[in-house]
C-alpha atoms as an extended CHARMM CRD file, in Angstrom:
* protein
*
       243  EXT
         1         1  SER       CA             23.7130000000       36.9040000000       53.4500000000  PROA      1               0.0000000000
         2         2  ASN       CA             20.0600000000       35.8270000000       53.6110000000  PROA      2               0.0000000000
         3         3  LEU       CA             18.8890000000       39.1100000000       52.1640000000  PROA      3               0.0000000000
         4         4  PRO       CA             16.8550000000       38.9200000000       48.9320000000  PROA      4               0.0000000000
         5         5  PHE       CA             19.0310000000       39.5150000000       45.8850000000  PROA      5               0.0000000000
         6         6  LEU       CA             19.0830000000       39.0590000000       42.1240000000  PROA      6               0.0000000000
         7         7  TYR       CA             21.6220000000       36.5710000000       40.7800000000  PROA      7               0.0000000000
         8         8  ARG       CA             22.9920000000       35.6800000000       37.3710000000  PROA      8               0.0000000000
         9         9  ILE       CA             22.9740000000       31.8880000000       37.3460000000  PROA      9               0.0000000000
        10        10  HSD       CA             24.3330000000       29.3320000000       34.9060000000  PROA      10              0.0000000000
        11        11  GLU       CA             23.1580000000       25.8360000000       35.7150000000  PROA      11              0.0000000000
        12        12  VAL       CA             25.4120000000       22.7990000000       35.6420000000  PROA      12              0.0000000000
        13        13  PRO       CA             25.0090000000       20.8120000000       32.4020000000  PROA      13              0.0000000000
        14        14  ASP       CA             22.5930000000       17.9290000000       32.8180000000  PROA      14              0.0000000000
        15        15  ASP       CA             22.8630000000       14.4630000000       31.2790000000  PROA      15              0.0000000000
        16        16  GLU       CA             21.2540000000       15.6640000000       28.0300000000  PROA      16              0.0000000000
        17        17  ASP       CA             23.7590000000       18.5240000000       27.6840000000  PROA      17              0.0000000000
        18        18  THR       CA             26.6690000000       16.1630000000       28.3560000000  PROA      18              0.0000000000
        19        19  PHE       CA             25.2690000000       13.6780000000       25.8440000000  PROA      19              0.0000000000
        20        20  LYS       CA             25.1380000000       16.4020000000       23.1620000000  PROA      20              0.0000000000
        21        21  LEU       CA             28.7020000000       17.4050000000       23.9310000000  PROA      21              0.0000000000
        22        22  LYS       CA             29.9180000000       13.8010000000       23.7740000000  PROA      22              0.0000000000
        23        23  ASN       CA             28.2520000000       13.4130000000       20.3780000000  PROA      23              0.0000000000
        24        24  ILE       CA             29.9910000000       16.5140000000       19.0610000000  PROA      24              0.0000000000
        25        25  LEU       CA             33.3830000000       15.3110000000       20.2670000000  PROA      25              0.0000000000
        26        26  ASN       CA             32.7890000000       11.8350000000       18.8240000000  PROA      26              0.0000000000
        27        27  ILE       CA             31.8770000000       13.2900000000       15.4420000000  PROA      27              0.0000000000
        28        28  PHE       CA             35.1680000000       15.1880000000       15.3410000000  PROA      28              0.0000000000
        29        29  TRP       CA             37.2420000000       12.3490000000       16.7560000000  PROA      29              0.0000000000
        30        30  ILE       CA             38.1540000000       14.2790000000       19.8880000000  PROA      30              0.0000000000
        31        31  SER       CA             38.8300000000       12.0200000000       22.8690000000  PROA      31              0.0000000000
        32        32  PHE       CA             38.0130000000       13.6880000000       26.1610000000  PROA      32              0.0000000000
        33        33  ASN       CA             36.8410000000       12.5010000000       29.5710000000  PROA      33              0.0000000000
        34        34  LEU       CA             33.4400000000       13.9800000000       30.4250000000  PROA      34              0.0000000000
        35        35  SER       CA             32.6170000000       11.6690000000       33.3320000000  PROA      35              0.0000000000
        36        36  LYS       CA             32.5700000000       14.6690000000       35.6840000000  PROA      36              0.0000000000
        37        37  ILE       CA             32.0430000000       17.9510000000       33.8670000000  PROA      37              0.0000000000
        38        38  THR       CA             33.2850000000       21.1140000000       35.5970000000  PROA      38              0.0000000000
        39        39  PRO       CA             34.3840000000       24.5520000000       34.3630000000  PROA      39              0.0000000000
        40        40  LYS       CA             37.9520000000       23.1900000000       34.4650000000  PROA      40              0.0000000000
        41        41  THR       CA             36.8150000000       20.3810000000       32.1450000000  PROA      41              0.0000000000
        42        42  VAL       CA             35.3500000000       22.9270000000       29.7420000000  PROA      42              0.0000000000
        43        43  SER       CA             38.4980000000       25.0750000000       29.9570000000  PROA      43              0.0000000000
        44        44  ASP       CA             40.7430000000       22.0770000000       29.2220000000  PROA      44              0.0000000000
        45        45  LEU       CA             38.4330000000       21.0760000000       26.3860000000  PROA      45              0.0000000000
        46        46  LEU       CA             38.6920000000       24.5620000000       24.8410000000  PROA      46              0.0000000000
        47        47  ILE       CA             42.4930000000       24.2530000000       24.9490000000  PROA      47              0.0000000000
        48        48  GLU       CA             42.1920000000       20.9260000000       23.1350000000  PROA      48              0.0000000000
        49        49  ILE       CA             39.7280000000       22.3810000000       20.6250000000  PROA      49              0.0000000000
        50        50  ASN       CA             42.0770000000       25.3060000000       19.8930000000  PROA      50              0.0000000000
        51        51  LYS       CA             44.5250000000       22.8230000000       18.3920000000  PROA      51              0.0000000000
        52        52  SER       CA             42.0400000000       22.1350000000       15.6040000000  PROA      52              0.0000000000
        53        53  PRO       CA             41.9960000000       24.1830000000       12.3760000000  PROA      53              0.0000000000
        54        54  LYS       CA             38.2310000000       24.4570000000       12.9140000000  PROA      54              0.0000000000
        55        55  SER       CA             38.5330000000       25.7570000000       16.4730000000  PROA      55              0.0000000000
        56        56  ILE       CA             36.0650000000       28.6370000000       15.9500000000  PROA      56              0.0000000000
        57        57  LEU       CA             33.3640000000       26.2530000000       14.7480000000  PROA      57              0.0000000000
        58        58  LEU       CA             34.0690000000       23.7550000000       17.5260000000  PROA      58              0.0000000000
        59        59  SER       CA             33.9300000000       26.4930000000       20.1670000000  PROA      59              0.0000000000
        60        60  ARG       CA             30.4920000000       27.4850000000       18.8680000000  PROA      60              0.0000000000
        61        61  LEU       CA             29.3320000000       23.8920000000       19.0320000000  PROA      61              0.0000000000
        62        62  LEU       CA             30.6140000000       23.6240000000       22.5910000000  PROA      62              0.0000000000
        63        63  LEU       CA             28.7800000000       26.7670000000       23.7240000000  PROA      63              0.0000000000
        64        64  ARG       CA             25.5540000000       25.6170000000       22.0580000000  PROA      64              0.0000000000
        65        65  SER       CA             25.6840000000       22.3630000000       23.9830000000  PROA      65              0.0000000000
        66        66  LEU       CA             25.6600000000       24.1810000000       27.3500000000  PROA      66              0.0000000000
        67        67  LYS       CA             22.7900000000       25.8760000000       29.1450000000  PROA      67              0.0000000000
        68        68  LYS       CA             22.0760000000       29.5760000000       28.8440000000  PROA      68              0.0000000000
        69        69  ALA       CA             22.6790000000       31.8700000000       31.7940000000  PROA      69              0.0000000000
        70        70  ILE       CA             19.5690000000       33.5590000000       33.2260000000  PROA      70              0.0000000000
        71        71  TYR       CA             18.5680000000       35.8420000000       36.0870000000  PROA      71              0.0000000000
        72        72  SER       CA             17.0960000000       34.3360000000       39.2530000000  PROA      72              0.0000000000
        73        73  GLU       CA             16.1280000000       35.3570000000       42.7690000000  PROA      73              0.0000000000
        74        74  GLU       CA             17.5280000000       31.9850000000       43.8790000000  PROA      74              0.0000000000
        75        75  ASN       CA             21.2640000000       31.5020000000       44.1110000000  PROA      75              0.0000000000
        76        76  LYS       CA             22.0850000000       28.3580000000       42.0980000000  PROA      76              0.0000000000
        77        77  TRP       CA             25.7550000000       28.9500000000       41.3170000000  PROA      77              0.0000000000
        78        78  HSD       CA             27.2510000000       30.0700000000       38.0240000000  PROA      78              0.0000000000
        79        79  PHE       CA             28.7080000000       27.0230000000       36.3020000000  PROA      79              0.0000000000
        80        80  GLY       CA             30.6890000000       28.8900000000       33.6290000000  PROA      80              0.0000000000
        81        81  LEU       CA             32.5220000000       31.0350000000       36.1880000000  PROA      81              0.0000000000
        82        82  TRP       CA             32.3210000000       28.4400000000       38.9940000000  PROA      82              0.0000000000
        83        83  LEU       CA             31.2190000000       31.0830000000       41.4660000000  PROA      83              0.0000000000
        84        84  ALA       CA             28.9160000000       30.4560000000       44.4150000000  PROA      84              0.0000000000
        85        85  TYR       CA             27.6160000000       34.0390000000       44.2690000000  PROA      85              0.0000000000
        86        86  TYR       CA             27.4920000000       35.9950000000       41.0480000000  PROA      86              0.0000000000
        87        87  SER       CA             25.5220000000       38.8990000000       39.6840000000  PROA      87              0.0000000000
        88        88  HSD       CA             26.1080000000       41.5260000000       37.0410000000  PROA      88              0.0000000000
        89        89  PHE       CA             27.3610000000       44.7160000000       38.6050000000  PROA      89              0.0000000000
        90        90  THR       CA             27.7700000000       47.2690000000       35.8440000000  PROA      90              0.0000000000
        91        91  SER       CA             26.3010000000       50.6460000000       34.9610000000  PROA      91              0.0000000000
        92        92  PRO       CA             22.5940000000       50.8260000000       35.9050000000  PROA      92              0.0000000000
        93        93  ILE       CA             21.7990000000       52.4150000000       32.5410000000  PROA      93              0.0000000000
        94        94  ARG       CA             22.6450000000       49.0680000000       30.9090000000  PROA      94              0.0000000000
        95        95  ARG       CA             20.3590000000       46.6330000000       32.6860000000  PROA      95              0.0000000000
        96        96  TYR       CA             17.3430000000       46.9140000000       34.9280000000  PROA      96              0.0000000000
        97        97  SER       CA             18.7410000000       43.9640000000       36.8820000000  PROA      97              0.0000000000
        98        98  ASP       CA             21.7660000000       46.1050000000       37.7800000000  PROA      98              0.0000000000
        99        99  LEU       CA             19.5200000000       48.9350000000       38.9230000000  PROA      99              0.0000000000
       100       100  ILE       CA             17.6250000000       46.5710000000       41.2310000000  PROA      100             0.0000000000
       101       101  ILE       CA             20.9190000000       45.3110000000       42.7010000000  PROA      101             0.0000000000
       102       102  HSD       CA             22.1720000000       48.8550000000       43.2420000000  PROA      102             0.0000000000
       103       103  ARG       CA             18.9450000000       49.7530000000       45.0670000000  PROA      103             0.0000000000
       104       104  ILE       CA             19.2310000000       46.7390000000       47.3790000000  PROA      104             0.0000000000
       105       105  ILE       CA             22.8590000000       47.5400000000       48.1940000000  PROA      105             0.0000000000
       106       106  LYS       CA             22.0420000000       51.2030000000       48.8640000000  PROA      106             0.0000000000
       107       107  GLN       CA             19.1170000000       50.2090000000       51.0860000000  PROA      107             0.0000000000
       108       108  LYS       CA             21.3780000000       47.8520000000       53.0060000000  PROA      108             0.0000000000
       109       109  LEU       CA             24.1530000000       50.4490000000       53.4320000000  PROA      109             0.0000000000
       110       110  SER       CA             21.6790000000       53.1180000000       54.5240000000  PROA      110             0.0000000000
       111       111  LYS       CA             20.0240000000       50.6170000000       56.9320000000  PROA      111             0.0000000000
       112       112  LYS       CA             16.6310000000       50.9340000000       55.2390000000  PROA      112             0.0000000000
       113       113  LEU       CA             16.1400000000       47.2400000000       54.6260000000  PROA      113             0.0000000000
       114       114  ASP       CA             13.5380000000       46.6070000000       57.2780000000  PROA      114             0.0000000000
       115       115  LYS       CA             11.1700000000       43.6240000000       57.4020000000  PROA      115             0.0000000000
       116       116  PHE       CA              8.6290000000       45.4250000000       55.2230000000  PROA      116             0.0000000000
       117       117  GLU       CA             11.1820000000       46.1620000000       52.4760000000  PROA      117             0.0000000000
       118       118  ILE       CA             12.5460000000       42.6020000000       52.6270000000  PROA      118             0.0000000000
       119       119  SER       CA              9.0340000000       41.2210000000       52.2480000000  PROA      119             0.0000000000
       120       120  ASN       CA              8.4580000000       43.4980000000       49.2480000000  PROA      120             0.0000000000
       121       121  LEU       CA             11.7010000000       42.3250000000       47.6410000000  PROA      121             0.0000000000
       122       122  GLN       CA             10.8650000000       38.6670000000       48.2130000000  PROA      122             0.0000000000
       123       123  ASP       CA              7.6230000000       39.2350000000       46.3160000000  PROA      123             0.0000000000
       124       124  LEU       CA              9.1690000000       41.4430000000       43.6310000000  PROA      124             0.0000000000
       125       125  LEU       CA             12.4260000000       39.6630000000       42.6920000000  PROA      125             0.0000000000
       126       126  PRO       CA             10.9260000000       36.4970000000       41.1430000000  PROA      126             0.0000000000
       127       127  LYS       CA              8.9110000000       38.7280000000       38.8100000000  PROA      127             0.0000000000
       128       128  VAL       CA             11.9540000000       40.8870000000       38.0160000000  PROA      128             0.0000000000
       129       129  ALA       CA             14.0840000000       37.8040000000       37.3080000000  PROA      129             0.0000000000
       130       130  ARG       CA             11.4870000000       36.4900000000       34.8770000000  PROA      130             0.0000000000
       131       131  ILE       CA             10.9960000000       39.8540000000       33.1650000000  PROA      131             0.0000000000
       132       132  VAL       CA             14.6980000000       40.6750000000       32.6990000000  PROA      132             0.0000000000
       133       133  SER       CA             15.4400000000       37.1350000000       31.4580000000  PROA      133             0.0000000000
       134       134  ASP       CA             12.5710000000       37.3870000000       28.9530000000  PROA      134             0.0000000000
       135       135  THR       CA             13.6990000000       40.8880000000       27.9530000000  PROA      135             0.0000000000
       136       136  GLU       CA             17.2150000000       39.6040000000       27.3310000000  PROA      136             0.0000000000
       137       137  ILE       CA             15.8150000000       36.9240000000       25.0120000000  PROA      137             0.0000000000
       138       138  ARG       CA             13.7060000000       39.5160000000       23.1630000000  PROA      138             0.0000000000
       139       139  SER       CA             16.7120000000       41.8220000000       22.7470000000  PROA      139             0.0000000000
       140       140  GLN       CA             18.7550000000       38.9230000000       21.3710000000  PROA      140             0.0000000000
       141       141  LYS       CA             15.9770000000       38.1670000000       18.8900000000  PROA      141             0.0000000000
       142       142  LEU       CA             16.0390000000       41.8280000000       17.8270000000  PROA      142             0.0000000000
       143       143  GLU       CA             19.8190000000       41.6440000000       17.4790000000  PROA      143             0.0000000000
       144       144  PHE       CA             19.4520000000       38.5470000000       15.2810000000  PROA      144             0.0000000000
       145       145  ALA       CA             16.7890000000       40.3060000000       13.1860000000  PROA      145             0.0000000000
       146       146  VAL       CA             19.1230000000       43.2760000000       12.5810000000  PROA      146             0.0000000000
       147       147  ARG       CA             21.9650000000       40.8730000000       11.7710000000  PROA      147             0.0000000000
       148       148  ASP       CA             19.7590000000       38.9980000000        9.2770000000  PROA      148             0.0000000000
       149       149  LEU       CA             18.7610000000       42.2860000000        7.6310000000  PROA      149             0.0000000000
       150       150  MET       CA             22.4180000000       43.3130000000        7.2480000000  PROA      150             0.0000000000
       151       151  ILE       CA             23.2700000000       39.8910000000        5.8290000000  PROA      151             0.0000000000
       152       152  ALA       CA             20.4130000000       40.1730000000        3.3310000000  PROA      152             0.0000000000
       153       153  LYS       CA             21.5310000000       43.6670000000        2.2800000000  PROA      153             0.0000000000
       154       154  TYR       CA             25.1060000000       42.4320000000        1.8590000000  PROA      154             0.0000000000
       155       155  TYR       CA             24.0310000000       39.6970000000       -0.5590000000  PROA      155             0.0000000000
       156       156  GLU       CA             21.4690000000       41.8580000000       -2.3770000000  PROA      156             0.0000000000
       157       157  ASP       CA             23.8360000000       42.4200000000       -5.3420000000  PROA      157             0.0000000000
       158       158  LYS       CA             25.1090000000       38.8210000000       -5.3870000000  PROA      158             0.0000000000
       159       159  ILE       CA             22.1280000000       37.0860000000       -6.9540000000  PROA      159             0.0000000000
       160       160  TRP       CA             23.0540000000       33.8100000000       -8.7420000000  PROA      160             0.0000000000
       161       161  GLN       CA             26.5510000000       33.8440000000       -7.3250000000  PROA      161             0.0000000000
       162       162  GLU       CA             27.7530000000       30.5900000000       -5.8060000000  PROA      162             0.0000000000
       163       163  PHE       CA             29.3610000000       30.2390000000       -2.3830000000  PROA      163             0.0000000000
       164       164  ASP       CA             30.9450000000       27.4070000000       -0.4420000000  PROA      164             0.0000000000
       165       165  TRP       CA             29.3890000000       27.1540000000        3.0040000000  PROA      165             0.0000000000
       166       166  MET       CA             30.2420000000       24.8160000000        5.8600000000  PROA      166             0.0000000000
       167       167  ILE       CA             27.4750000000       23.1280000000        7.8470000000  PROA      167             0.0000000000
       168       168  SER       CA             27.9770000000       24.4760000000       11.3650000000  PROA      168             0.0000000000
       169       169  TRP       CA             25.0500000000       22.9790000000       13.2850000000  PROA      169             0.0000000000
       170       170  THR       CA             22.0770000000       20.6900000000       12.7420000000  PROA      170             0.0000000000
       171       171  ILE       CA             18.7140000000       20.2480000000       14.4210000000  PROA      171             0.0000000000
       172       172  PRO       CA             15.7400000000       18.1650000000       13.2650000000  PROA      172             0.0000000000
       173       173  ALA       CA             14.5030000000       19.6070000000        9.9300000000  PROA      173             0.0000000000
       174       174  TRP       CA             17.1850000000       22.3360000000        9.7690000000  PROA      174             0.0000000000
       175       175  PHE       CA             20.9090000000       22.7490000000        9.2890000000  PROA      175             0.0000000000
       176       176  PHE       CA             22.9450000000       25.9030000000        9.6370000000  PROA      176             0.0000000000
       177       177  VAL       CA             25.7500000000       26.9560000000        7.3230000000  PROA      177             0.0000000000
       178       178  VAL       CA             28.5950000000       29.4160000000        7.8110000000  PROA      178             0.0000000000
       179       179  LEU       CA             31.0120000000       31.2340000000        5.4780000000  PROA      179             0.0000000000
       180       180  ASP       CA             34.6340000000       32.1310000000        6.1680000000  PROA      180             0.0000000000
       181       181  ASN       CA             33.4870000000       35.7080000000        6.8180000000  PROA      181             0.0000000000
       182       182  SER       CA             31.3340000000       34.3570000000        9.7100000000  PROA      182             0.0000000000
       183       183  THR       CA             28.0410000000       34.8850000000        7.8890000000  PROA      183             0.0000000000
       184       184  GLU       CA             25.6930000000       32.1820000000        9.1840000000  PROA      184             0.0000000000
       185       185  TRP       CA             22.4290000000       31.1190000000        7.5920000000  PROA      185             0.0000000000
       186       186  PHE       CA             20.0870000000       28.1390000000        7.6120000000  PROA      186             0.0000000000
       187       187  VAL       CA             18.5670000000       25.5360000000        5.3050000000  PROA      187             0.0000000000
       188       188  ASN       CA             15.1630000000       23.9420000000        5.8300000000  PROA      188             0.0000000000
       189       189  ILE       CA             15.5100000000       20.3090000000        4.8300000000  PROA      189             0.0000000000
       190       190  GLU       CA             11.8210000000       20.0400000000        3.8780000000  PROA      190             0.0000000000
       191       191  GLU       CA             12.2220000000       22.9480000000        1.4440000000  PROA      191             0.0000000000
       192       192  TYR       CA             15.3270000000       21.3050000000        0.0080000000  PROA      192             0.0000000000
       193       193  LEU       CA             13.4340000000       18.0570000000       -0.6050000000  PROA      193             0.0000000000
       194       194  LYS       CA             10.5730000000       19.9320000000       -2.2220000000  PROA      194             0.0000000000
       195       195  GLN       CA             12.8900000000       21.9030000000       -4.5320000000  PROA      195             0.0000000000
       196       196  ASN       CA             14.6360000000       18.7210000000       -5.6350000000  PROA      196             0.0000000000
       197       197  LYS       CA             11.5050000000       16.5370000000       -5.7930000000  PROA      197             0.0000000000
       198       198  LEU       CA             12.8140000000       14.2040000000       -3.1100000000  PROA      198             0.0000000000
       199       199  LYS       CA             10.5450000000       12.4100000000       -0.6700000000  PROA      199             0.0000000000
       200       200  TRP       CA             12.5850000000       10.8240000000        2.0870000000  PROA      200             0.0000000000
       201       201  TYR       CA             15.0700000000       11.8510000000        4.7350000000  PROA      201             0.0000000000
       202       202  GLU       CA             16.1780000000       10.7620000000        8.1900000000  PROA      202             0.0000000000
       203       203  TYR       CA             17.8320000000       12.8560000000       10.8600000000  PROA      203             0.0000000000
       204       204  VAL       CA             20.5550000000       10.9470000000       12.7300000000  PROA      204             0.0000000000
       205       205  GLU       CA             20.8890000000       13.0280000000       15.8860000000  PROA      205             0.0000000000
       206       206  ASN       CA             23.9750000000       11.3940000000       17.3760000000  PROA      206             0.0000000000
       207       207  MET       CA             25.8390000000       12.1010000000       14.1240000000  PROA      207             0.0000000000
       208       208  MET       CA             24.2340000000       15.5250000000       13.5010000000  PROA      208             0.0000000000
       209       209  LYS       CA             23.5010000000       14.2050000000       10.0330000000  PROA      209             0.0000000000
       210       210  PHE       CA             20.6960000000       14.1140000000        7.4690000000  PROA      210             0.0000000000
       211       211  GLU       CA             20.3730000000       11.0170000000        5.2750000000  PROA      211             0.0000000000
       212       212  ILE       CA             18.5910000000       11.9420000000        2.0440000000  PROA      212             0.0000000000
       213       213  ASN       CA             16.9760000000        9.1830000000       -0.0600000000  PROA      213             0.0000000000
       214       214  LYS       CA             19.7170000000        6.8200000000        1.1400000000  PROA      214             0.0000000000
       215       215  ASN       CA             22.2370000000        8.1330000000       -1.4000000000  PROA      215             0.0000000000
       216       216  LYS       CA             22.9760000000       11.6560000000       -0.1520000000  PROA      216             0.0000000000
       217       217  SER       CA             23.7390000000       13.1500000000        3.2330000000  PROA      217             0.0000000000
       218       218  PHE       CA             24.4040000000       16.4440000000        4.9950000000  PROA      218             0.0000000000
       219       219  GLN       CA             26.4770000000       16.3630000000        8.1730000000  PROA      219             0.0000000000
       220       220  VAL       CA             27.9900000000       18.9820000000       10.4280000000  PROA      220             0.0000000000
       221       221  TRP       CA             31.3450000000       20.1820000000        9.0320000000  PROA      221             0.0000000000
       222       222  ASP       CA             30.4590000000       19.1360000000        5.4750000000  PROA      222             0.0000000000
       223       223  PHE       CA             30.8640000000       21.7740000000        2.7560000000  PROA      223             0.0000000000
       224       224  VAL       CA             27.8950000000       22.6280000000        0.5340000000  PROA      224             0.0000000000
       225       225  LYS       CA             27.7560000000       24.9120000000       -2.4850000000  PROA      225             0.0000000000
       226       226  ILE       CA             24.8880000000       27.3690000000       -2.4220000000  PROA      226             0.0000000000
       227       227  LYS       CA             23.5850000000       29.6760000000       -5.1540000000  PROA      227             0.0000000000
       228       228  ILE       CA             21.7600000000       32.8530000000       -4.0690000000  PROA      228             0.0000000000
       229       229  LYS       CA             18.3840000000       32.9640000000       -5.8650000000  PROA      229             0.0000000000
       230       230  GLU       CA             16.6330000000       35.8560000000       -4.1730000000  PROA      230             0.0000000000
       231       231  VAL       CA             17.1120000000       38.3830000000       -1.3770000000  PROA      231             0.0000000000
       232       232  ASP       CA             13.9770000000       39.4150000000        0.5070000000  PROA      232             0.0000000000
       233       233  LEU       CA             14.7030000000       42.4640000000        2.6600000000  PROA      233             0.0000000000
       234       234  THR       CA             11.1420000000       42.5640000000        4.0300000000  PROA      234             0.0000000000
       235       235  SER       CA             11.3880000000       39.1230000000        5.5990000000  PROA      235             0.0000000000
       236       236  ARG       CA             15.1810000000       39.4350000000        6.0410000000  PROA      236             0.0000000000
       237       237  ARG       CA             15.7310000000       36.1770000000        4.2140000000  PROA      237             0.0000000000
       238       238  LEU       CA             18.0860000000       34.7460000000        1.6590000000  PROA      238             0.0000000000
       239       239  ASN       CA             16.4630000000       32.2980000000       -0.7170000000  PROA      239             0.0000000000
       240       240  PHE       CA             18.9660000000       29.9680000000       -2.3170000000  PROA      240             0.0000000000
       241       241  GLU       CA             19.3860000000       26.5360000000       -3.7170000000  PROA      241             0.0000000000
       242       242  LEU       CA             22.0090000000       23.9060000000       -2.9970000000  PROA      242             0.0000000000
       243       243  VAL       CA             24.0670000000       23.3390000000       -6.1380000000  PROA      243             0.0000000000
């Protein structure tokens, strides 16, 4: 139909996304053909990843290398589901996007979608798509803030205890660490250098690795031992040092 509508789209990975994914697979010695990436490719890759003892971590890395789904008034396919037309269709109390869709469908069924209403929708839907996408991001940030607060409260009575964390992801100046209980946190490499009176580091992106003063490194999937120094509930932060 050419009627205005609100879609949930998931764009096809671009060359940069594919490059990130290739790097991840190379780091973990996983051989896989990504010359033409499709949902079937991703599905087959997940099957291959599930053979690894670190399948949960690898699945996270895979998802982080793909684009995020958003709302749009333009139909641009949904890569993850490989559907030409896709939109959320759940209870309207859950999402404003659903409520908009329900209204359009009701207007269509009741034959109230005249030229005036269609024109209004064409003007309205781009704004709605932007607002609900931004709202989703804000709600996720709130969810992360609550998660960080709960993590901080959990470790409040564990000051000076040591834990073995695995590096789960790296970006320039930061690396993320995860425990077996799925607690995930982050380390600022600049803070680490300052604490240890070090002056030099290099981030090797294609290896997801930090080279520190040429004699130490941190790479995804490495284990690091961390000692909890302080728990700040106000800022929802753990302050710790690498042992």
